[in-house]
PDB file of C-alpha atoms in Angstrom:
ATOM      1  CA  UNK S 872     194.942  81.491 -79.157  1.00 55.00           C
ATOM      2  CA  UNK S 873     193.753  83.665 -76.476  1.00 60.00           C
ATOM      3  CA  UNK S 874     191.859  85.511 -78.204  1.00 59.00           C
ATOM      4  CA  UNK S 875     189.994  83.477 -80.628  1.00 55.00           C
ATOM      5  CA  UNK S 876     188.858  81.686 -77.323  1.00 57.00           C
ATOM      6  CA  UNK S 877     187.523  85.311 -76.190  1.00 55.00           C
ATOM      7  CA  UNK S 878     186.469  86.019 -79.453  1.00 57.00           C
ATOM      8  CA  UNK S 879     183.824  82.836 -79.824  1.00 63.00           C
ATOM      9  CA  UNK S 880     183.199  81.618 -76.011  1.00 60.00           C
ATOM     10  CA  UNK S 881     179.732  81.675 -75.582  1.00 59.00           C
ATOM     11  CA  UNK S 882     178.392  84.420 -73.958  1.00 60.00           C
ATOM     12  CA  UNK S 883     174.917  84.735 -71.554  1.00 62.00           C
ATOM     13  CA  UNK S 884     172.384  87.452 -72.332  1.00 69.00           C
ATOM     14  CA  UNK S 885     171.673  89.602 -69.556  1.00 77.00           C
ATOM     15  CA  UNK S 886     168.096  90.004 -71.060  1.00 75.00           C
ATOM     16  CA  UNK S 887     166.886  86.389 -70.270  1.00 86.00           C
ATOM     17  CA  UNK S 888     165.126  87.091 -67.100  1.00 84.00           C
ATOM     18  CA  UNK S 889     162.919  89.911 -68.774  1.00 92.00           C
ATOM     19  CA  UNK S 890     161.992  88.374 -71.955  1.00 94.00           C
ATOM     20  CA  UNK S 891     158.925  86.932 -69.908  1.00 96.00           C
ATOM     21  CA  UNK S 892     157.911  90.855 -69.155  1.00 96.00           C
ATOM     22  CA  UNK S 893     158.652  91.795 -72.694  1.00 94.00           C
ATOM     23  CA  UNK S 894     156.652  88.576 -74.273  1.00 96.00           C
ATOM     24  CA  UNK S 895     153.977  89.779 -71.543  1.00 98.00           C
ATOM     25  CA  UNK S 896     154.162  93.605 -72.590  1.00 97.00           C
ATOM     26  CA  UNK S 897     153.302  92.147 -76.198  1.00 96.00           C
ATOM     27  CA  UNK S 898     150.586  89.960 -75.234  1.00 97.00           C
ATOM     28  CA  UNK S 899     148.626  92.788 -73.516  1.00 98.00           C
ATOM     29  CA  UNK S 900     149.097  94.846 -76.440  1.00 97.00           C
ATOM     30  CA  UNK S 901     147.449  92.271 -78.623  1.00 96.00           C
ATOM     31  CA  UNK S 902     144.432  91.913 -76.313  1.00 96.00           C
ATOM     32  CA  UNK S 903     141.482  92.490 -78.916  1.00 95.00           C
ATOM     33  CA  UNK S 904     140.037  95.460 -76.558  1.00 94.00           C
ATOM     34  CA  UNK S 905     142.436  97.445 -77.892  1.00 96.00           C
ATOM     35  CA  UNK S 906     141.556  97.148 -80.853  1.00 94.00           C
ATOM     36  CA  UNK S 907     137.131  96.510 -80.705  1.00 92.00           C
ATOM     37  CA  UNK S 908     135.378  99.535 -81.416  1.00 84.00           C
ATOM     38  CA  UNK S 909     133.772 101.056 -78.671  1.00 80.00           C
ATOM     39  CA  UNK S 910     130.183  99.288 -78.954  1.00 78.00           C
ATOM     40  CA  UNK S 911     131.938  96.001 -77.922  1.00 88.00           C
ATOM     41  CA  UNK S 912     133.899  98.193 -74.947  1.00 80.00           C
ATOM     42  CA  UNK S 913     137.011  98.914 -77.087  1.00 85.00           C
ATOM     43  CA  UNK S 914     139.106 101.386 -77.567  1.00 90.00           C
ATOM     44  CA  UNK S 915     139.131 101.391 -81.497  1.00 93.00           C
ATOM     45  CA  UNK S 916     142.931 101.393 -82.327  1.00 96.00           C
ATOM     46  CA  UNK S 917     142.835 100.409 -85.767  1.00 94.00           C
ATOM     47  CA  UNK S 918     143.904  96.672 -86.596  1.00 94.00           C
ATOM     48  CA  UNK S 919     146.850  97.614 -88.776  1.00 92.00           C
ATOM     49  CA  UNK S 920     150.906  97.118 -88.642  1.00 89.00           C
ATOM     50  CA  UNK S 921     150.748 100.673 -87.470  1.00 91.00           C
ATOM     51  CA  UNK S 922     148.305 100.193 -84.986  1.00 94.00           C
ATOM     52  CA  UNK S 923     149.516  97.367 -83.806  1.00 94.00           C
ATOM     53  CA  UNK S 924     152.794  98.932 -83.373  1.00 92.00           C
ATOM     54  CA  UNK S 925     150.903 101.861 -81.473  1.00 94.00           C
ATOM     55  CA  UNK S 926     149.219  99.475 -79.021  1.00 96.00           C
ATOM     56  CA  UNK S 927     152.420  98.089 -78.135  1.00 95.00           C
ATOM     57  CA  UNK S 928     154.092 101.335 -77.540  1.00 95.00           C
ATOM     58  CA  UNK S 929     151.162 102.547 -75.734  1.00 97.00           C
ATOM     59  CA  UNK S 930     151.909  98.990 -73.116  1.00 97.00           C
ATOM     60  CA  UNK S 931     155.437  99.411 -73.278  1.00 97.00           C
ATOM     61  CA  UNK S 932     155.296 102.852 -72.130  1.00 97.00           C
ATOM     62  CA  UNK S 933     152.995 102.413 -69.308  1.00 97.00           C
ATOM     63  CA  UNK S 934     155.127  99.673 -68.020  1.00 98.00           C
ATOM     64  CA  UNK S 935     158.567 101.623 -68.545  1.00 97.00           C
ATOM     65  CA  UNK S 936     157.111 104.907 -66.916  1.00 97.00           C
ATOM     66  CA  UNK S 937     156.068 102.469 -64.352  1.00 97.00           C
ATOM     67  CA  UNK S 938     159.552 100.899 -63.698  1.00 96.00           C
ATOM     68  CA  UNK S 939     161.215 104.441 -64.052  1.00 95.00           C
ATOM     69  CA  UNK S 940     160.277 105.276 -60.804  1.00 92.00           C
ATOM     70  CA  UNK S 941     162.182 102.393 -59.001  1.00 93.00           C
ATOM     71  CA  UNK S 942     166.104 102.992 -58.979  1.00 93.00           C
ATOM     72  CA  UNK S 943     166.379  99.297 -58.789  1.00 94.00           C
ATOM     73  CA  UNK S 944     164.005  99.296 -62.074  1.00 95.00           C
ATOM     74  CA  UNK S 945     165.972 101.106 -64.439  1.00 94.00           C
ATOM     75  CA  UNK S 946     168.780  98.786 -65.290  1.00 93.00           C
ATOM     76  CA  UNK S 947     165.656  96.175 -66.314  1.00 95.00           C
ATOM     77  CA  UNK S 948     163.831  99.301 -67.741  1.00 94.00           C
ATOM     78  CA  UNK S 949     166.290  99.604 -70.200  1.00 94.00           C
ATOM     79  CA  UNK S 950     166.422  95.744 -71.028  1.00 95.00           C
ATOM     80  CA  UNK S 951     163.347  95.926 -71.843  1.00 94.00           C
ATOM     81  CA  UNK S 952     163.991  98.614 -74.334  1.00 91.00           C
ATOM     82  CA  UNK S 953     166.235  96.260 -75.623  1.00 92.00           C
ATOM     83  CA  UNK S 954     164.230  93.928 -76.192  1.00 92.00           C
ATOM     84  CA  UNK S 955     162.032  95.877 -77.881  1.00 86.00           C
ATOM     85  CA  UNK S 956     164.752  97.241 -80.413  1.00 83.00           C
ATOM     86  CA  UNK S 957     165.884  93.574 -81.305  1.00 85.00           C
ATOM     87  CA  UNK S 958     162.159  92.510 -81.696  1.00 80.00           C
ATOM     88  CA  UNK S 959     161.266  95.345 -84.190  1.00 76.00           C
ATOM     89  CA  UNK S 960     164.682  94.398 -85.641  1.00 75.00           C
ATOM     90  CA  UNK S 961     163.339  91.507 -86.741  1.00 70.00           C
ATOM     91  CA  UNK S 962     160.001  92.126 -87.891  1.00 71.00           C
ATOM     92  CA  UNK S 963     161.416  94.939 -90.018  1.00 67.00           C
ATOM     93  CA  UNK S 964     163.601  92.316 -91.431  1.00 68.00           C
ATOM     94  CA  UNK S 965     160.513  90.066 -91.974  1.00 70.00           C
ATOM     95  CA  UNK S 966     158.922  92.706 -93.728  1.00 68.00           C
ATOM     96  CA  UNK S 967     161.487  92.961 -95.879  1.00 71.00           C
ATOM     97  CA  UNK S 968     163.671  95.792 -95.090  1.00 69.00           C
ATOM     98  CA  UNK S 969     166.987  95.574 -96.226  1.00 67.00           C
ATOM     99  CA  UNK S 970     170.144  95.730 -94.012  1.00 67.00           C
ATOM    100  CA  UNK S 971     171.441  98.524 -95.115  1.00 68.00           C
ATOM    101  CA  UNK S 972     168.775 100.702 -93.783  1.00 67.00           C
ATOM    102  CA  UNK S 973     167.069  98.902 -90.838  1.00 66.00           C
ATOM    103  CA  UNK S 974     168.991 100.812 -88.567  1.00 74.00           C
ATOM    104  CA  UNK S 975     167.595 104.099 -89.749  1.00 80.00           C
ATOM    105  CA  UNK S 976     164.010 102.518 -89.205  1.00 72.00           C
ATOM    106  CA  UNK S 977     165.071 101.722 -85.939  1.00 73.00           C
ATOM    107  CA  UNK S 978     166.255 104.864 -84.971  1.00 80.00           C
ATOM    108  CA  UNK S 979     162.628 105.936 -86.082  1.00 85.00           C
ATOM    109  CA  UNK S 980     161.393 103.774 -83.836  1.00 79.00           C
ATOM    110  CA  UNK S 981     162.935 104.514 -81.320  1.00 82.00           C
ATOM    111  CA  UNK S 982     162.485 108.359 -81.542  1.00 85.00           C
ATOM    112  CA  UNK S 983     158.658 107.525 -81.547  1.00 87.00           C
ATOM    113  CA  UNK S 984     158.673 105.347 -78.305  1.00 88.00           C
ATOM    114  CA  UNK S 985     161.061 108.384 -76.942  1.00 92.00           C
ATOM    115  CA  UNK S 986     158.664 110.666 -78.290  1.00 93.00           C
ATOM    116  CA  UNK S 987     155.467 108.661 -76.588  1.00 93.00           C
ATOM    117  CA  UNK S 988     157.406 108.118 -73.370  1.00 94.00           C
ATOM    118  CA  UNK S 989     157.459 112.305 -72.910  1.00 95.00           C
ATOM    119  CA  UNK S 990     153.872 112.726 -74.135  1.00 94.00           C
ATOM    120  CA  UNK S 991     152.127 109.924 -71.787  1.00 95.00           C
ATOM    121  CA  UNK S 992     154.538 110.984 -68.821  1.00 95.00           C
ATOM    122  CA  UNK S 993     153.153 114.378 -68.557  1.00 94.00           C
ATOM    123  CA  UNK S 994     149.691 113.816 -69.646  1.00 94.00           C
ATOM    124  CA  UNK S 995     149.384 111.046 -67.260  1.00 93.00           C
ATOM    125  CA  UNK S 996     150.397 113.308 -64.542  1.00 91.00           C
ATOM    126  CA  UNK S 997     148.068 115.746 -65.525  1.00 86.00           C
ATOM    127  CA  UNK S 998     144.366 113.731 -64.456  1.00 78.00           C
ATOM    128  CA  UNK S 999     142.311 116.240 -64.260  1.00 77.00           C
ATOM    129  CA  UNK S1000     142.503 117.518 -68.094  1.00 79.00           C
ATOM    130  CA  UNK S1001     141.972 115.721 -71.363  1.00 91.00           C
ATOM    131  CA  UNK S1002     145.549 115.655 -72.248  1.00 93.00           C
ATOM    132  CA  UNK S1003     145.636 112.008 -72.232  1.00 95.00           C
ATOM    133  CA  UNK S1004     142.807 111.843 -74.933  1.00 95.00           C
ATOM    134  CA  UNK S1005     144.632 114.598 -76.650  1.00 95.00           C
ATOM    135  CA  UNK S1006     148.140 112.190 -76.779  1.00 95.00           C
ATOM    136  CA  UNK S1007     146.500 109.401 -78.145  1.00 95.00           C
ATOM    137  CA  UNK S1008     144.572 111.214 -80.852  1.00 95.00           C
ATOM    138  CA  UNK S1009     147.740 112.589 -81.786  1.00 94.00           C
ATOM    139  CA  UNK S1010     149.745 109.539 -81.487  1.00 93.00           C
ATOM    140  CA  UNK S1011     147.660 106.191 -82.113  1.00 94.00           C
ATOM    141  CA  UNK S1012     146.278 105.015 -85.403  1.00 92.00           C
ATOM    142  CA  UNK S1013     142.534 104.798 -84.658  1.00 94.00           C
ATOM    143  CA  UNK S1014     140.102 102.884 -86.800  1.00 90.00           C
ATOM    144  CA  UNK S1015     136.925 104.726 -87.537  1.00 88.00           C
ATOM    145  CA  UNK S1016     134.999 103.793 -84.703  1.00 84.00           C
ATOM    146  CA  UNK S1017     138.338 104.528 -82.839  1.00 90.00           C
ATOM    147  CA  UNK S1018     137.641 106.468 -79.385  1.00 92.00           C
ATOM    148  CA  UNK S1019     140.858 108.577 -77.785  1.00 94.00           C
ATOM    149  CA  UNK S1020     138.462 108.934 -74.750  1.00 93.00           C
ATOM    150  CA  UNK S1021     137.957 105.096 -74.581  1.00 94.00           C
ATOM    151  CA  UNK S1022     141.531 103.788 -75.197  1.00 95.00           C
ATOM    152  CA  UNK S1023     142.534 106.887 -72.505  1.00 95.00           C
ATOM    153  CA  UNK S1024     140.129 105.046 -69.894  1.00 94.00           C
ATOM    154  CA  UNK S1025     141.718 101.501 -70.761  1.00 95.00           C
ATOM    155  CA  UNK S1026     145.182 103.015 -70.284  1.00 96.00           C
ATOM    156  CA  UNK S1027     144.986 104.842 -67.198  1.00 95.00           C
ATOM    157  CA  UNK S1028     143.137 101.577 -65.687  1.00 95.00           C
ATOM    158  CA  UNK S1029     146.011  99.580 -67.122  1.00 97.00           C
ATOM    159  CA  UNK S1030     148.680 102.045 -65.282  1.00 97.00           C
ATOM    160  CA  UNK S1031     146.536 101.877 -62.128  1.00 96.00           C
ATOM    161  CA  UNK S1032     147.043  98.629 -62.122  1.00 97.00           C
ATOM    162  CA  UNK S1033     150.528  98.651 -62.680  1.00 97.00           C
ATOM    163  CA  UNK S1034     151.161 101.240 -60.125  1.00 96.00           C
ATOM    164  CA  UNK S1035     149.326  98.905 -57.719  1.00 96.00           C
ATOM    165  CA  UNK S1036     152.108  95.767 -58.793  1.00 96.00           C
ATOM    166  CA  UNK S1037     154.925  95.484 -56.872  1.00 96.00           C
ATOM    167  CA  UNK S1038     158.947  95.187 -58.564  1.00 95.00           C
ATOM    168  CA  UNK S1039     159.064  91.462 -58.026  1.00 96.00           C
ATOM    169  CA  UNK S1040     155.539  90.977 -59.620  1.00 96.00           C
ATOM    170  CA  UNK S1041     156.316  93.901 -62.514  1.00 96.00           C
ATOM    171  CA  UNK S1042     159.432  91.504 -63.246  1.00 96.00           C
ATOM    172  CA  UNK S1043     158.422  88.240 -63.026  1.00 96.00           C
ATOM    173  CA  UNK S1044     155.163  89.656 -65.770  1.00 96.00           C
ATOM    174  CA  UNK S1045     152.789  89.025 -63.604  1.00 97.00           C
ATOM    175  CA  UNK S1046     150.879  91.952 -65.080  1.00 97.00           C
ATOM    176  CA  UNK S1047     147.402  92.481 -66.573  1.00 95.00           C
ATOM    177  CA  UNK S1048     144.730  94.708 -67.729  1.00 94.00           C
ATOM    178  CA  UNK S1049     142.313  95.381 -65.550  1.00 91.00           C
TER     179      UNK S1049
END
C-alpha cells in the first residue's frame, strides 16, 4: 500500500516560483519592436513561428547568460530552461506533432538555444566588433526590412538592463526592455 501512496501523492513543482520570469521572458519576446521594421524603430525579426521562436530565444538567452553569472542563479537558470522545454512541448503538440517524435524536436530545440547561448556569450563579450550583428544574421529569421544592426542595439540595451537588475528583481520578473 506503501507504494501506491508514493506512487500518486501529489507532488509540488519546484518551478512555481519562476513561471512569473518565464511568462515574463515570453512577454518581452512578443513586444512588437522586435518584430517592426526599422522605420517604426524595430528590429525587423520576421513575424513568423520561426521568428517568433527566435525572439524568444534571443530573451531567454540574455536572461540565462545573465543569471549564469550568479552561483545562487543557476539552480533557477536551469528552471527556467525547464520551463522552456515543457512550453515548446506543448506548442509542438498544438501544432500537431505526434508523440512519437516530439522529443526529437525538442532535442532540436534545445541544441539551437545551446547553440545561441555559445554564439551571444562570446559575441556579447566582444563590444567592440560586429559579431553581435554577425550572430543574429546568422541565427534570427529577419523579415525583409529586418536589420541585424537594429535588433543587435535592442539586445545589448536589453542585457544592459538586465545586468543593471539585481537577483531578487531578475527572479521576481521584474524585468524590461529598455
Amino acid at each position: 500500500m506503501a507504494f501506491l501512496s508514493h506512487l500518486f501523492k501529489r507532488r509540488t513543482d519546484d518551478r512555481t516560483p519562476f513561471r512569473p520570469l518565464w511568462h515574463r521572458t515570453v512577454e518581452l519576446a512578443r513586444d512588437p519592436r522586435w518584430f517592426a521594421g526599422p522605420d517604426r524603430d524595430g528590429g525587423g525579426i520576421a513575424d513568423t513561428v520561426a521568428g517568433r521562436f527566435d525572439a524568444i530565444t534571443l530573451v531567454l538567452c540574455a536572461v540565462l547568460l545573465r543569471m549564469e553569472r550568479e552561483p545562487a542563479l543557476v539552480t533557477p537558470s536551469v528552471r527556467v530552461t525547464e520551463l522552456f522545454v515543457d512550453d515548446m512541448d506543448g506548442q509542438l503538440r498544438e501544432s500537431g506533432v505526434g508523440d512519437l517524435v516530439v522529443g526529437k524536436h525538442i532535442g532540436r530545440l534545445m541544441s539551437v538555444l545551446g547553440g545561441r547561448l555559445g554564439a551571444l556569450r562570446e559575441a556579447l563579450a566582444d563590444a567592440e566588433s560586429d559579431a553581435l550583428e554577425q550572430a543574429i544574421a546568422r541565427n534570427v529569421t529577419l523579415g525583409e526590412a529586418g536589420d541585424p544592426g537594429r535588433v543587435a542595439a535592442m539586445l545589448r540595451g536589453f542585457v544592459a538592463t538586465l545586468d543593471a537588475t539585481g537577483a531578487d528583481d531578475l527572479l521576481a520578473a521584474r524585468i524590461a526592455l529598455p
